[in-house]
């Protein structure tokens, strides 16, 4: 249990107490009934998205946006991306309608300033540029730069649709925690492939349909990975958190140090550079970026931001239907379970299944077959979840336009730097 006190009276952690906290606070089981959304957006001039918005202009506009009456939490990412995080809702449509209202309010404010929200998983035109300079982001960039440029690009140039769902029942079954955890890591690859929407960077094709997902896989040797796929959710996650290197040690003054190679477990055992507390453990978890992050609920982080004003509604509706409708969850699990053979023993997203999803999208035959089946199941489940006719129509249109023919939104992207280019099967095609 907790031992000594820090100077401010905060109890320190023993290794056993840390493991127990991770097992308990990260998976709160019960009937799935809540849904939440986190939407990240790039912000551009609508007619000139390849021209970076001046930082001083962006700050003036954001000062006004901060004053808007919103139900969602409004935050900004290091590169100036705008993020809206919904309140937990008791139904799919409550969540969608609340977020849609907030998005209308934000869009109107940005439109008045000559700016717009842009839904791409990775900025197709502009190089990474960090606008927020805070101890957290200074330490993060310094740490991630040790392994290459992917971290800076992730921080400053990426955007996503994140769906937050309850962890599920403690007991086995289609809505049980163990089943939902496994479903998330197999269906997650299908969602990457179907909604891939980031084939470019700095005006050039990258060879990936989801450049954003490729960046996550290349981010860091450990902290962007899922836990051991063979472990039980609680045990695997606790070990993963404790055995991941510490990104930084928070300090009251000055830069936050980034000890090289110090895992949280080692930090507890050595007590250096200072003994860690529960607050340090909770902060450490926010610096881990797996495709599915347990935060009491399950945070599904693998979906690229979607184009158009309402494109985000489709992945939210499909994902919620496949997890929270018992019949759909059972069928979807059977549809994606064979993908485990392709994934192999390596954790997501650094295994063959997730690599194929990010690179090939739905041109991969196994992912295409799973997507067709899962979207069909989701469409049958949406009326049972009370989805509106407009949401159902949006899912049908996406299914017909992309899923059935084995395409994804990235395949629509047109390159206009000297000549027209398209990405197909991970290769650059000139036309």
PDB file of N, CA and C in Angstrom, residues 307-354:
ATOM      1  N   UNK A 307     -13.624  13.425 -43.422  1.00  0.00           N
ATOM      2  CA  UNK A 307     -13.929  14.624 -44.200  1.00  0.00           C
ATOM      3  C   UNK A 307     -15.421  14.934 -44.161  1.00  0.00           C
ATOM      4  N   UNK A 308     -15.755  16.190 -44.454  1.00  0.00           N
ATOM      5  CA  UNK A 308     -17.147  16.609 -44.502  1.00  0.00           C
ATOM      6  C   UNK A 308     -17.669  16.964 -43.123  1.00  0.00           C
ATOM      7  N   UNK A 309     -18.759  17.696 -43.092  1.00  0.00           N
ATOM      8  CA  UNK A 309     -19.306  18.155 -41.820  1.00  0.00           C
ATOM      9  C   UNK A 309     -19.829  17.003 -40.971  1.00  0.00           C
ATOM     10  N   UNK A 310     -20.368  15.973 -41.603  1.00  0.00           N
ATOM     11  CA  UNK A 310     -20.993  14.880 -40.861  1.00  0.00           C
ATOM     12  C   UNK A 310     -20.280  13.550 -41.006  1.00  0.00           C
ATOM     13  N   UNK A 311     -19.111  13.535 -41.650  1.00  0.00           N
ATOM     14  CA  UNK A 311     -18.414  12.269 -41.868  1.00  0.00           C
ATOM     15  C   UNK A 311     -18.073  11.542 -40.584  1.00  0.00           C
ATOM     16  N   UNK A 312     -17.822  12.280 -39.503  1.00  0.00           N
ATOM     17  CA  UNK A 312     -17.467  11.672 -38.219  1.00  0.00           C
ATOM     18  C   UNK A 312     -18.579  10.798 -37.645  1.00  0.00           C
ATOM     19  N   UNK A 313     -19.825  11.062 -38.042  1.00  0.00           N
ATOM     20  CA  UNK A 313     -20.947  10.316 -37.465  1.00  0.00           C
ATOM     21  C   UNK A 313     -20.917   8.835 -37.846  1.00  0.00           C
ATOM     22  N   UNK A 314     -20.373   8.527 -39.010  1.00  0.00           N
ATOM     23  CA  UNK A 314     -20.393   7.141 -39.488  1.00  0.00           C
ATOM     24  C   UNK A 314     -19.537   6.238 -38.604  1.00  0.00           C
ATOM     25  N   UNK A 315     -18.243   6.560 -38.351  1.00  0.00           N
ATOM     26  CA  UNK A 315     -17.480   5.666 -37.467  1.00  0.00           C
ATOM     27  C   UNK A 315     -18.029   5.604 -36.050  1.00  0.00           C
ATOM     28  N   UNK A 316     -18.597   6.709 -35.565  1.00  0.00           N
ATOM     29  CA  UNK A 316     -19.184   6.682 -34.226  1.00  0.00           C
ATOM     30  C   UNK A 316     -20.366   5.712 -34.184  1.00  0.00           C
ATOM     31  N   UNK A 317     -21.245   5.791 -35.187  1.00  0.00           N
ATOM     32  CA  UNK A 317     -22.429   4.932 -35.219  1.00  0.00           C
ATOM     33  C   UNK A 317     -22.049   3.468 -35.418  1.00  0.00           C
ATOM     34  N   UNK A 318     -21.153   3.191 -36.347  1.00  0.00           N
ATOM     35  CA  UNK A 318     -20.771   1.810 -36.636  1.00  0.00           C
ATOM     36  C   UNK A 318     -20.076   1.177 -35.432  1.00  0.00           C
ATOM     37  N   UNK A 319     -19.137   1.902 -34.850  1.00  0.00           N
ATOM     38  CA  UNK A 319     -18.393   1.358 -33.712  1.00  0.00           C
ATOM     39  C   UNK A 319     -19.312   1.087 -32.528  1.00  0.00           C
ATOM     40  N   UNK A 320     -20.177   2.042 -32.204  1.00  0.00           N
ATOM     41  CA  UNK A 320     -21.089   1.865 -31.074  1.00  0.00           C
ATOM     42  C   UNK A 320     -22.022   0.678 -31.306  1.00  0.00           C
ATOM     43  N   UNK A 321     -22.532   0.551 -32.519  1.00  0.00           N
ATOM     44  CA  UNK A 321     -23.437  -0.562 -32.819  1.00  0.00           C
ATOM     45  C   UNK A 321     -22.746  -1.905 -32.646  1.00  0.00           C
ATOM     46  N   UNK A 322     -21.504  -2.015 -33.102  1.00  0.00           N
ATOM     47  CA  UNK A 322     -20.806  -3.299 -33.060  1.00  0.00           C
ATOM     48  C   UNK A 322     -20.326  -3.671 -31.657  1.00  0.00           C
ATOM     49  N   UNK A 323     -20.266  -2.713 -30.770  1.00  0.00           N
ATOM     50  CA  UNK A 323     -19.860  -3.001 -29.394  1.00  0.00           C
ATOM     51  C   UNK A 323     -21.035  -3.111 -28.436  1.00  0.00           C
ATOM     52  N   UNK A 324     -22.044  -2.260 -28.596  1.00  0.00           N
ATOM     53  CA  UNK A 324     -23.055  -2.140 -27.541  1.00  0.00           C
ATOM     54  C   UNK A 324     -24.366  -2.851 -27.836  1.00  0.00           C
ATOM     55  N   UNK A 325     -24.612  -3.260 -29.067  1.00  0.00           N
ATOM     56  CA  UNK A 325     -25.772  -4.102 -29.346  1.00  0.00           C
ATOM     57  C   UNK A 325     -25.338  -5.558 -29.170  1.00  0.00           C
ATOM     58  N   UNK A 326     -25.950  -6.302 -28.238  1.00  0.00           N
ATOM     59  CA  UNK A 326     -25.455  -7.657 -27.943  1.00  0.00           C
ATOM     60  C   UNK A 326     -25.408  -8.578 -29.157  1.00  0.00           C
ATOM     61  N   UNK A 327     -26.447  -8.541 -29.989  1.00  0.00           N
ATOM     62  CA  UNK A 327     -26.470  -9.417 -31.161  1.00  0.00           C
ATOM     63  C   UNK A 327     -25.368  -9.034 -32.144  1.00  0.00           C
ATOM     64  N   UNK A 328     -25.213  -7.736 -32.379  1.00  0.00           N
ATOM     65  CA  UNK A 328     -24.183  -7.274 -33.307  1.00  0.00           C
ATOM     66  C   UNK A 328     -22.790  -7.584 -32.777  1.00  0.00           C
ATOM     67  N   UNK A 329     -22.593  -7.407 -31.462  1.00  0.00           N
ATOM     68  CA  UNK A 329     -21.286  -7.671 -30.873  1.00  0.00           C
ATOM     69  C   UNK A 329     -20.892  -9.141 -31.018  1.00  0.00           C
ATOM     70  N   UNK A 330     -21.857 -10.042 -30.829  1.00  0.00           N
ATOM     71  CA  UNK A 330     -21.570 -11.465 -30.955  1.00  0.00           C
ATOM     72  C   UNK A 330     -21.202 -11.823 -32.393  1.00  0.00           C
ATOM     73  N   UNK A 331     -21.958 -11.298 -33.358  1.00  0.00           N
ATOM     74  CA  UNK A 331     -21.674 -11.619 -34.764  1.00  0.00           C
ATOM     75  C   UNK A 331     -20.359 -10.983 -35.205  1.00  0.00           C
ATOM     76  N   UNK A 332     -20.141  -9.723 -34.816  1.00  0.00           N
ATOM     77  CA  UNK A 332     -18.912  -9.044 -35.203  1.00  0.00           C
ATOM     78  C   UNK A 332     -17.687  -9.774 -34.666  1.00  0.00           C
ATOM     79  N   UNK A 333     -17.788 -10.254 -33.440  1.00  0.00           N
ATOM     80  CA  UNK A 333     -16.656 -10.994 -32.869  1.00  0.00           C
ATOM     81  C   UNK A 333     -16.340 -12.229 -33.706  1.00  0.00           C
ATOM     82  N   UNK A 334     -17.377 -12.956 -34.129  1.00  0.00           N
ATOM     83  CA  UNK A 334     -17.142 -14.143 -34.965  1.00  0.00           C
ATOM     84  C   UNK A 334     -16.544 -13.753 -36.311  1.00  0.00           C
ATOM     85  N   UNK A 335     -16.933 -12.580 -36.826  1.00  0.00           N
ATOM     86  CA  UNK A 335     -16.428 -12.140 -38.124  1.00  0.00           C
ATOM     87  C   UNK A 335     -14.953 -11.744 -38.069  1.00  0.00           C
ATOM     88  N   UNK A 336     -14.518 -11.161 -36.958  1.00  0.00           N
ATOM     89  CA  UNK A 336     -13.141 -10.658 -36.897  1.00  0.00           C
ATOM     90  C   UNK A 336     -12.183 -11.629 -36.201  1.00  0.00           C
ATOM     91  N   UNK A 337     -12.710 -12.636 -35.526  1.00  0.00           N
ATOM     92  CA  UNK A 337     -11.834 -13.551 -34.800  1.00  0.00           C
ATOM     93  C   UNK A 337     -10.792 -14.213 -35.703  1.00  0.00           C
ATOM     94  N   UNK A 338     -11.128 -14.600 -36.960  1.00  0.00           N
ATOM     95  CA  UNK A 338     -10.092 -15.179 -37.823  1.00  0.00           C
ATOM     96  C   UNK A 338      -8.930 -14.232 -38.118  1.00  0.00           C
ATOM     97  N   UNK A 339      -9.128 -12.920 -37.934  1.00  0.00           N
ATOM     98  CA  UNK A 339      -8.050 -11.972 -38.197  1.00  0.00           C
ATOM     99  C   UNK A 339      -6.907 -12.124 -37.198  1.00  0.00           C
ATOM    100  N   UNK A 340      -7.168 -12.779 -36.074  1.00  0.00           N
ATOM    101  CA  UNK A 340      -6.113 -12.988 -35.083  1.00  0.00           C
ATOM    102  C   UNK A 340      -4.951 -13.784 -35.665  1.00  0.00           C
ATOM    103  N   UNK A 341      -5.255 -14.686 -36.605  1.00  0.00           N
ATOM    104  CA  UNK A 341      -4.190 -15.466 -37.227  1.00  0.00           C
ATOM    105  C   UNK A 341      -3.265 -14.569 -38.038  1.00  0.00           C
ATOM    106  N   UNK A 342      -3.844 -13.585 -38.736  1.00  0.00           N
ATOM    107  CA  UNK A 342      -3.029 -12.643 -39.503  1.00  0.00           C
ATOM    108  C   UNK A 342      -2.243 -11.726 -38.570  1.00  0.00           C
ATOM    109  N   UNK A 343      -2.856 -11.341 -37.456  1.00  0.00           N
ATOM    110  CA  UNK A 343      -2.174 -10.457 -36.509  1.00  0.00           C
ATOM    111  C   UNK A 343      -0.943 -11.125 -35.927  1.00  0.00           C
ATOM    112  N   UNK A 344      -1.042 -12.425 -35.613  1.00  0.00           N
ATOM    113  CA  UNK A 344       0.080 -13.125 -35.021  1.00  0.00           C
ATOM    114  C   UNK A 344       0.294 -12.729 -33.567  1.00  0.00           C
ATOM    115  N   UNK A 345       1.465 -13.016 -33.017  1.00  0.00           N
ATOM    116  CA  UNK A 345       1.707 -12.801 -31.588  1.00  0.00           C
ATOM    117  C   UNK A 345       2.087 -11.375 -31.219  1.00  0.00           C
ATOM    118  N   UNK A 346       2.370 -10.524 -32.207  1.00  0.00           N
ATOM    119  CA  UNK A 346       2.820  -9.170 -31.897  1.00  0.00           C
ATOM    120  C   UNK A 346       1.647  -8.284 -31.503  1.00  0.00           C
ATOM    121  N   UNK A 347       1.862  -7.322 -30.625  1.00  0.00           N
ATOM    122  CA  UNK A 347       0.769  -6.430 -30.221  1.00  0.00           C
ATOM    123  C   UNK A 347       0.451  -5.419 -31.311  1.00  0.00           C
ATOM    124  N   UNK A 348      -0.805  -4.957 -31.324  1.00  0.00           N
ATOM    125  CA  UNK A 348      -1.192  -3.846 -32.192  1.00  0.00           C
ATOM    126  C   UNK A 348      -0.500  -2.574 -31.674  1.00  0.00           C
ATOM    127  N   UNK A 349      -0.222  -1.634 -32.591  1.00  0.00           N
ATOM    128  CA  UNK A 349      -0.451  -1.664 -34.034  1.00  0.00           C
ATOM    129  C   UNK A 349       0.743  -2.167 -34.829  1.00  0.00           C
ATOM    130  N   UNK A 350       1.695  -2.823 -34.165  1.00  0.00           N
ATOM    131  CA  UNK A 350       2.912  -3.236 -34.853  1.00  0.00           C
ATOM    132  C   UNK A 350       2.872  -4.721 -35.173  1.00  0.00           C
ATOM    133  N   UNK A 351       1.783  -5.135 -35.826  1.00  0.00           N
ATOM    134  CA  UNK A 351       1.700  -6.519 -36.289  1.00  0.00           C
ATOM    135  C   UNK A 351       1.193  -6.513 -37.734  1.00  0.00           C
ATOM    136  N   UNK A 352       1.257  -7.633 -38.441  1.00  0.00           N
ATOM    137  CA  UNK A 352       0.901  -7.640 -39.863  1.00  0.00           C
ATOM    138  C   UNK A 352      -0.527  -7.194 -40.148  1.00  0.00           C
ATOM    139  N   UNK A 353      -1.470  -7.494 -39.255  1.00  0.00           N
ATOM    140  CA  UNK A 353      -2.858  -7.107 -39.475  1.00  0.00           C
ATOM    141  C   UNK A 353      -3.008  -5.596 -39.485  1.00  0.00           C
ATOM    142  N   UNK A 354      -2.473  -4.937 -38.480  1.00  0.00           N
ATOM    143  CA  UNK A 354      -2.611  -3.480 -38.392  1.00  0.00           C
ATOM    144  C   UNK A 354      -1.767  -2.776 -39.448  1.00  0.00           C
TER     145      UNK A 354
END
